[in-house]
Amino acid sequence: MPLVLRPAIAVALRGALAAVSPVSCAGCGAPDLEVCDSCRLLLRPRPVEAVHAGLRVVTALRYEFEVREAVLAYKQRGRLRLAAELGPALRAAVEVALPAGSPPTALVAVPPSPSGRRRRGWDPVTTLARAARVSASPGVLVVRPGRSSSQKRLDREQRARARRGSLRCRVDLTGHRVVVLDDVLTTGSTVQEARRALEDAGAEVVAAVCLASTPLASHAAS
Ligand SMILES: [Zn+2]
């Protein structure tokens, strides 16, 4: 079953390559370190709350400069060991969104696009949640077949339009409180689409938590 085996092999190969290739800091490129001390300081969580279209959104890091490089190295260049460096930030944001004593709330991960899943063979948000030791429910939201979520060249409005209807919730969530979990917040259209799909399935979406947000996302908060 090549379809089943391919992702596992891809991940195993990447691990083997990482073991033999020289490492450089994922943030600044300094040699011989996964992450250098000064970049590790930049990855320390600084949770920020904002409201995007009526939804409370908590993010832990600003997606720029070294932080952006580290997140890209994790997501796009398959440096899976960075999950351990980025996990604590996600966890801190979850703790702000759901302080001790909050009613039971499910964390639902935004799924990768089909092309992203094919290319990487692994799921960045769920892997990050595991490293953060927060229990996210994968597979609750799925991307509708035929809906591309490649949005890199689209502006805010176009992204929102392209996203609408792109996710589907596979379970009945009537009566459940839910927090949406994603890695990078840019225009907010992805978390809003996740919220729509979850609310259509009966959930009460109380917040979204993202590892990092672009400066644009902070300005767009209203
Ligand atoms: Zn560095």
PDB file of C-alpha atoms and ligand atoms in Angstrom:
ATOM      1  CA  MET A   1       0.000   0.000   0.000  1.00  0.00           C
ATOM      2  CA  PRO A   2       2.277   2.805  -1.182  1.00  0.00           C
ATOM      3  CA  LEU A   3      -0.239   5.449  -0.156  1.00  0.00           C
ATOM      4  CA  VAL A   4      -0.049   4.330   3.444  1.00  0.00           C
ATOM      5  CA  LEU A   5       3.682   3.731   3.509  1.00  0.00           C
ATOM      6  CA  ARG A   6       4.842   6.856   1.743  1.00  0.00           C
ATOM      7  CA  PRO A   7       4.380   9.357   4.585  1.00  0.00           C
ATOM      8  CA  ALA A   8       6.081   7.106   7.135  1.00  0.00           C
ATOM      9  CA  ILE A   9       9.024   6.546   4.809  1.00  0.00           C
ATOM     10  CA  ALA A  10       9.292  10.244   4.030  1.00  0.00           C
ATOM     11  CA  VAL A  11       9.463  11.053   7.729  1.00  0.00           C
ATOM     12  CA  ALA A  12      11.982   8.279   8.390  1.00  0.00           C
ATOM     13  CA  LEU A  13      14.185   9.504   5.545  1.00  0.00           C
ATOM     14  CA  ARG A  14      14.086  13.056   6.784  1.00  0.00           C
ATOM     15  CA  GLY A  15      15.093  11.849  10.244  1.00  0.00           C
ATOM     16  CA  ALA A  16      18.023   9.915   8.777  1.00  0.00           C
ATOM     17  CA  LEU A  17      19.133  12.915   6.717  1.00  0.00           C
ATOM     18  CA  ALA A  18      18.903  15.221   9.715  1.00  0.00           C
ATOM     19  CA  ALA A  19      21.149  12.836  11.641  1.00  0.00           C
ATOM     20  CA  VAL A  20      23.965  13.103   9.095  1.00  0.00           C
ATOM     21  CA  SER A  21      23.628  16.671   7.791  1.00  0.00           C
ATOM     22  CA  PRO A  22      25.120  19.574   9.702  1.00  0.00           C
ATOM     23  CA  VAL A  23      22.563  21.459  11.753  1.00  0.00           C
ATOM     24  CA  SER A  24      22.222  25.210  11.900  1.00  0.00           C
ATOM     25  CA  CYS A  25      19.992  27.334  14.111  1.00  0.00           C
ATOM     26  CA  ALA A  26      16.487  27.306  12.642  1.00  0.00           C
ATOM     27  CA  GLY A  27      16.080  30.998  13.456  1.00  0.00           C
ATOM     28  CA  CYS A  28      19.355  32.706  12.503  1.00  0.00           C
ATOM     29  CA  GLY A  29      21.455  30.001  10.838  1.00  0.00           C
ATOM     30  CA  ALA A  30      24.200  29.910  13.490  1.00  0.00           C
ATOM     31  CA  PRO A  31      26.105  26.633  13.040  1.00  0.00           C
ATOM     32  CA  ASP A  32      25.876  23.399  15.000  1.00  0.00           C
ATOM     33  CA  LEU A  33      22.745  24.111  16.985  1.00  0.00           C
ATOM     34  CA  GLU A  34      19.102  23.206  16.454  1.00  0.00           C
ATOM     35  CA  VAL A  35      18.212  26.597  17.994  1.00  0.00           C
ATOM     36  CA  CYS A  36      20.748  29.055  19.448  1.00  0.00           C
ATOM     37  CA  ASP A  37      20.285  30.707  22.834  1.00  0.00           C
ATOM     38  CA  SER A  38      19.226  34.092  21.479  1.00  0.00           C
ATOM     39  CA  CYS A  39      16.652  32.547  19.126  1.00  0.00           C
ATOM     40  CA  ARG A  40      15.398  30.366  21.962  1.00  0.00           C
ATOM     41  CA  LEU A  41      14.691  33.578  23.860  1.00  0.00           C
ATOM     42  CA  LEU A  42      12.637  34.809  20.893  1.00  0.00           C
ATOM     43  CA  LEU A  43      10.630  31.564  20.983  1.00  0.00           C
ATOM     44  CA  ARG A  44       9.593  32.163  24.572  1.00  0.00           C
ATOM     45  CA  PRO A  45       5.827  32.562  24.641  1.00  0.00           C
ATOM     46  CA  ARG A  46       4.315  36.019  24.869  1.00  0.00           C
ATOM     47  CA  PRO A  47       0.624  35.240  24.594  1.00  0.00           C
ATOM     48  CA  VAL A  48      -1.469  37.993  23.082  1.00  0.00           C
ATOM     49  CA  GLU A  49      -5.255  38.091  22.906  1.00  0.00           C
ATOM     50  CA  ALA A  50      -7.232  39.723  20.143  1.00  0.00           C
ATOM     51  CA  VAL A  51     -10.753  39.504  18.774  1.00  0.00           C
ATOM     52  CA  HIS A  52     -11.148  38.551  15.126  1.00  0.00           C
ATOM     53  CA  ALA A  53     -14.686  38.915  13.771  1.00  0.00           C
ATOM     54  CA  GLY A  54     -16.111  38.305  17.216  1.00  0.00           C
ATOM     55  CA  LEU A  55     -13.868  35.336  18.002  1.00  0.00           C
ATOM     56  CA  ARG A  56     -11.305  35.490  20.793  1.00  0.00           C
ATOM     57  CA  VAL A  57      -7.904  34.509  19.400  1.00  0.00           C
ATOM     58  CA  VAL A  58      -4.823  33.845  21.527  1.00  0.00           C
ATOM     59  CA  THR A  59      -1.416  33.684  19.863  1.00  0.00           C
ATOM     60  CA  ALA A  60       1.942  33.028  21.523  1.00  0.00           C
ATOM     61  CA  LEU A  61       4.533  34.391  19.100  1.00  0.00           C
ATOM     62  CA  ARG A  62       4.906  37.083  16.494  1.00  0.00           C
ATOM     63  CA  TYR A  63       5.446  35.542  13.084  1.00  0.00           C
ATOM     64  CA  GLU A  64       8.409  37.588  11.866  1.00  0.00           C
ATOM     65  CA  PHE A  65      12.194  37.445  11.542  1.00  0.00           C
ATOM     66  CA  GLU A  66      13.838  34.544  13.422  1.00  0.00           C
ATOM     67  CA  VAL A  67      10.526  33.222  14.738  1.00  0.00           C
ATOM     68  CA  ARG A  68       9.158  33.048  11.204  1.00  0.00           C
ATOM     69  CA  GLU A  69      12.314  31.263  10.028  1.00  0.00           C
ATOM     70  CA  ALA A  70      12.015  28.702  12.813  1.00  0.00           C
ATOM     71  CA  VAL A  71       8.335  28.040  12.089  1.00  0.00           C
ATOM     72  CA  LEU A  72       9.090  27.680   8.359  1.00  0.00           C
ATOM     73  CA  ALA A  73      11.988  25.315   9.105  1.00  0.00           C
ATOM     74  CA  TYR A  74       9.567  23.191  11.111  1.00  0.00           C
ATOM     75  CA  LYS A  75       6.642  23.288   8.685  1.00  0.00           C
ATOM     76  CA  GLN A  76       8.263  23.503   5.270  1.00  0.00           C
ATOM     77  CA  ARG A  77      11.677  21.995   5.732  1.00  0.00           C
ATOM     78  CA  GLY A  78      10.634  19.050   7.865  1.00  0.00           C
ATOM     79  CA  ARG A  79      12.728  19.862  10.932  1.00  0.00           C
ATOM     80  CA  LEU A  80      10.418  17.932  13.190  1.00  0.00           C
ATOM     81  CA  ARG A  81      12.670  18.228  16.201  1.00  0.00           C
ATOM     82  CA  LEU A  82      11.685  21.904  16.323  1.00  0.00           C
ATOM     83  CA  ALA A  83       8.284  20.808  17.618  1.00  0.00           C
ATOM     84  CA  ALA A  84       9.945  20.480  21.023  1.00  0.00           C
ATOM     85  CA  GLU A  85      11.182  24.104  20.785  1.00  0.00           C
ATOM     86  CA  LEU A  86       7.855  25.506  19.582  1.00  0.00           C
ATOM     87  CA  GLY A  87       5.552  23.360  21.728  1.00  0.00           C
ATOM     88  CA  PRO A  88       5.880  25.342  24.978  1.00  0.00           C
ATOM     89  CA  ALA A  89       4.674  28.509  23.205  1.00  0.00           C
ATOM     90  CA  LEU A  90       1.560  26.769  21.948  1.00  0.00           C
ATOM     91  CA  ARG A  91       0.929  25.345  25.394  1.00  0.00           C
ATOM     92  CA  ALA A  92       1.197  28.803  26.978  1.00  0.00           C
ATOM     93  CA  ALA A  93      -1.375  30.166  24.535  1.00  0.00           C
ATOM     94  CA  VAL A  94      -3.734  27.265  25.293  1.00  0.00           C
ATOM     95  CA  GLU A  95      -3.379  27.999  29.008  1.00  0.00           C
ATOM     96  CA  VAL A  96      -4.379  31.622  28.421  1.00  0.00           C
ATOM     97  CA  ALA A  97      -7.377  30.590  26.313  1.00  0.00           C
ATOM     98  CA  LEU A  98      -8.440  27.927  28.808  1.00  0.00           C
ATOM     99  CA  PRO A  99      -7.346  28.909  32.301  1.00  0.00           C
ATOM    100  CA  ALA A 100      -7.585  26.372  35.126  1.00  0.00           C
ATOM    101  CA  GLY A 101     -11.209  25.864  36.071  1.00  0.00           C
ATOM    102  CA  SER A 102     -12.561  26.351  32.546  1.00  0.00           C
ATOM    103  CA  PRO A 103     -15.410  24.009  31.652  1.00  0.00           C
ATOM    104  CA  PRO A 104     -14.391  20.914  29.640  1.00  0.00           C
ATOM    105  CA  THR A 105     -13.401  22.089  26.175  1.00  0.00           C
ATOM    106  CA  ALA A 106     -12.148  20.140  23.170  1.00  0.00           C
ATOM    107  CA  LEU A 107      -9.196  21.424  21.150  1.00  0.00           C
ATOM    108  CA  VAL A 108      -9.820  20.834  17.465  1.00  0.00           C
ATOM    109  CA  ALA A 109      -6.861  21.068  15.105  1.00  0.00           C
ATOM    110  CA  VAL A 110      -7.158  22.754  11.710  1.00  0.00           C
ATOM    111  CA  PRO A 111      -6.303  20.012   9.186  1.00  0.00           C
ATOM    112  CA  PRO A 112      -3.500  20.405   6.648  1.00  0.00           C
ATOM    113  CA  SER A 113      -4.505  20.956   3.042  1.00  0.00           C
ATOM    114  CA  PRO A 114      -4.454  17.749   0.951  1.00  0.00           C
ATOM    115  CA  SER A 115      -1.436  19.083  -0.973  1.00  0.00           C
ATOM    116  CA  GLY A 116       0.391  19.972   2.250  1.00  0.00           C
ATOM    117  CA  ARG A 117      -0.319  16.529   3.675  1.00  0.00           C
ATOM    118  CA  ARG A 118       0.953  14.873   0.486  1.00  0.00           C
ATOM    119  CA  ARG A 119       4.074  17.005   0.367  1.00  0.00           C
ATOM    120  CA  ARG A 120       5.018  16.608   4.027  1.00  0.00           C
ATOM    121  CA  GLY A 121       3.516  13.287   4.984  1.00  0.00           C
ATOM    122  CA  TRP A 122       2.744  14.605   8.476  1.00  0.00           C
ATOM    123  CA  ASP A 123       0.436  17.061  10.169  1.00  0.00           C
ATOM    124  CA  PRO A 124       2.187  20.149  11.607  1.00  0.00           C
ATOM    125  CA  VAL A 125      -0.572  21.292  13.967  1.00  0.00           C
ATOM    126  CA  THR A 126      -1.255  17.889  15.528  1.00  0.00           C
ATOM    127  CA  THR A 127       2.475  17.159  15.829  1.00  0.00           C
ATOM    128  CA  LEU A 128       2.986  20.508  17.534  1.00  0.00           C
ATOM    129  CA  ALA A 129       0.078  19.863  19.905  1.00  0.00           C
ATOM    130  CA  ARG A 130       1.619  16.538  20.856  1.00  0.00           C
ATOM    131  CA  ALA A 131       4.941  18.248  21.606  1.00  0.00           C
ATOM    132  CA  ALA A 132       3.057  20.863  23.629  1.00  0.00           C
ATOM    133  CA  ARG A 133       1.334  18.056  25.554  1.00  0.00           C
ATOM    134  CA  VAL A 134      -2.095  19.444  24.827  1.00  0.00           C
ATOM    135  CA  SER A 135      -4.591  16.956  23.576  1.00  0.00           C
ATOM    136  CA  ALA A 136      -5.914  18.102  20.234  1.00  0.00           C
ATOM    137  CA  SER A 137      -8.503  16.098  18.370  1.00  0.00           C
ATOM    138  CA  PRO A 138      -7.230  15.402  14.859  1.00  0.00           C
ATOM    139  CA  GLY A 139      -9.602  14.287  12.135  1.00  0.00           C
ATOM    140  CA  VAL A 140     -12.621  16.190  13.466  1.00  0.00           C
ATOM    141  CA  LEU A 141     -12.286  18.758  10.695  1.00  0.00           C
ATOM    142  CA  VAL A 142     -11.481  17.647   7.179  1.00  0.00           C
ATOM    143  CA  VAL A 143     -10.843  19.577   3.980  1.00  0.00           C
ATOM    144  CA  ARG A 144     -13.612  19.030   1.456  1.00  0.00           C
ATOM    145  CA  PRO A 145     -12.334  17.177  -1.609  1.00  0.00           C
ATOM    146  CA  GLY A 146     -11.439  19.442  -4.485  1.00  0.00           C
ATOM    147  CA  ARG A 147     -11.011  22.488  -2.272  1.00  0.00           C
ATOM    148  CA  SER A 148      -7.522  23.817  -2.543  1.00  0.00           C
ATOM    149  CA  SER A 149      -6.307  25.889   0.331  1.00  0.00           C
ATOM    150  CA  SER A 150      -3.285  27.284  -1.428  1.00  0.00           C
ATOM    151  CA  GLN A 151      -3.858  30.955  -0.770  1.00  0.00           C
ATOM    152  CA  LYS A 152      -0.427  32.453  -0.824  1.00  0.00           C
ATOM    153  CA  ARG A 153      -1.155  35.011  -3.575  1.00  0.00           C
ATOM    154  CA  LEU A 154      -4.625  35.971  -2.460  1.00  0.00           C
ATOM    155  CA  ASP A 155      -5.536  39.084  -0.542  1.00  0.00           C
ATOM    156  CA  ARG A 156      -7.611  39.055   2.618  1.00  0.00           C
ATOM    157  CA  GLU A 157     -11.021  39.139   0.891  1.00  0.00           C
ATOM    158  CA  GLN A 158     -10.039  36.565  -1.738  1.00  0.00           C
ATOM    159  CA  ARG A 159      -8.696  34.258   0.933  1.00  0.00           C
ATOM    160  CA  ALA A 160     -11.891  34.467   2.927  1.00  0.00           C
ATOM    161  CA  ARG A 161     -13.941  33.683  -0.196  1.00  0.00           C
ATOM    162  CA  ALA A 162     -11.665  30.782  -1.198  1.00  0.00           C
ATOM    163  CA  ARG A 163     -11.851  29.372   2.306  1.00  0.00           C
ATOM    164  CA  ARG A 164     -15.635  29.528   2.731  1.00  0.00           C
ATOM    165  CA  GLY A 165     -17.080  26.024   2.746  1.00  0.00           C
ATOM    166  CA  SER A 166     -13.649  24.390   2.484  1.00  0.00           C
ATOM    167  CA  LEU A 167     -13.838  22.545   5.823  1.00  0.00           C
ATOM    168  CA  ARG A 168     -16.296  19.969   7.057  1.00  0.00           C
ATOM    169  CA  CYS A 169     -16.827  18.656  10.571  1.00  0.00           C
ATOM    170  CA  ARG A 170     -17.176  14.867  10.746  1.00  0.00           C
ATOM    171  CA  VAL A 171     -18.838  14.588  14.143  1.00  0.00           C
ATOM    172  CA  ASP A 172     -21.902  15.981  15.875  1.00  0.00           C
ATOM    173  CA  LEU A 173     -20.608  18.483  18.444  1.00  0.00           C
ATOM    174  CA  THR A 174     -23.937  19.596  19.860  1.00  0.00           C
ATOM    175  CA  GLY A 175     -23.399  20.828  23.398  1.00  0.00           C
ATOM    176  CA  HIS A 176     -19.583  20.797  23.184  1.00  0.00           C
ATOM    177  CA  ARG A 177     -17.289  23.724  23.847  1.00  0.00           C
ATOM    178  CA  VAL A 178     -14.469  23.878  21.338  1.00  0.00           C
ATOM    179  CA  VAL A 179     -11.247  25.810  20.825  1.00  0.00           C
ATOM    180  CA  VAL A 180      -9.779  25.907  17.310  1.00  0.00           C
ATOM    181  CA  LEU A 181      -6.062  25.154  17.124  1.00  0.00           C
ATOM    182  CA  ASP A 182      -3.831  26.331  14.259  1.00  0.00           C
ATOM    183  CA  ASP A 183      -0.174  27.149  13.680  1.00  0.00           C
ATOM    184  CA  VAL A 184       0.025  30.539  11.962  1.00  0.00           C
ATOM    185  CA  LEU A 185      -2.663  33.217  11.971  1.00  0.00           C
ATOM    186  CA  THR A 186      -2.463  35.476   8.928  1.00  0.00           C
ATOM    187  CA  THR A 187      -5.786  36.908   7.752  1.00  0.00           C
ATOM    188  CA  GLY A 188      -7.842  34.829  10.171  1.00  0.00           C
ATOM    189  CA  SER A 189      -9.881  33.286   7.346  1.00  0.00           C
ATOM    190  CA  THR A 190      -8.792  29.740   8.251  1.00  0.00           C
ATOM    191  CA  VAL A 191      -9.847  29.916  11.892  1.00  0.00           C
ATOM    192  CA  GLN A 192     -13.101  31.593  10.846  1.00  0.00           C
ATOM    193  CA  GLU A 193     -13.810  28.786   8.401  1.00  0.00           C
ATOM    194  CA  ALA A 194     -12.998  26.221  11.102  1.00  0.00           C
ATOM    195  CA  ARG A 195     -15.362  28.061  13.439  1.00  0.00           C
ATOM    196  CA  ARG A 196     -18.140  28.031  10.818  1.00  0.00           C
ATOM    197  CA  ALA A 197     -17.759  24.278  10.218  1.00  0.00           C
ATOM    198  CA  LEU A 198     -17.694  23.520  13.953  1.00  0.00           C
ATOM    199  CA  GLU A 199     -20.697  25.752  14.688  1.00  0.00           C
ATOM    200  CA  ASP A 200     -22.590  24.078  11.846  1.00  0.00           C
ATOM    201  CA  ALA A 201     -21.927  20.811  13.690  1.00  0.00           C
ATOM    202  CA  GLY A 202     -23.454  22.268  16.866  1.00  0.00           C
ATOM    203  CA  ALA A 203     -20.301  23.324  18.729  1.00  0.00           C
ATOM    204  CA  GLU A 204     -19.907  26.427  20.825  1.00  0.00           C
ATOM    205  CA  VAL A 205     -16.578  27.824  19.572  1.00  0.00           C
ATOM    206  CA  VAL A 206     -15.162  29.795  22.489  1.00  0.00           C
ATOM    207  CA  ALA A 207     -11.744  30.763  21.114  1.00  0.00           C
ATOM    208  CA  ALA A 208      -8.955  30.011  18.694  1.00  0.00           C
ATOM    209  CA  VAL A 209      -5.335  29.402  19.654  1.00  0.00           C
ATOM    210  CA  CYS A 210      -2.483  29.849  17.188  1.00  0.00           C
ATOM    211  CA  LEU A 211       1.218  29.367  17.690  1.00  0.00           C
ATOM    212  CA  ALA A 212       2.111  32.620  15.934  1.00  0.00           C
ATOM    213  CA  SER A 213       0.452  35.538  14.208  1.00  0.00           C
ATOM    214  CA  THR A 214       1.687  37.854  11.492  1.00  0.00           C
ATOM    215  CA  PRO A 215       1.907  41.579  12.266  1.00  0.00           C
ATOM    216  CA  LEU A 216      -0.883  41.947   9.679  1.00  0.00           C
ATOM    217  CA  ALA A 217      -3.130  39.687  11.765  1.00  0.00           C
ATOM    218  CA  SER A 218      -2.574  41.904  14.805  1.00  0.00           C
ATOM    219  CA  HIS A 219      -3.530  45.006  12.809  1.00  0.00           C
ATOM    220  CA  ALA A 220      -6.557  43.248  11.357  1.00  0.00           C
ATOM    221  CA  ALA A 221      -7.955  42.470  14.813  1.00  0.00           C
ATOM    222  CA  SER A 222     -11.085  44.445  15.490  1.00  0.00           C
TER     223      SER A 222
HETATM  224 ZN    ZN B   1      19.677  31.498  16.247  1.00  0.00          ZN
END
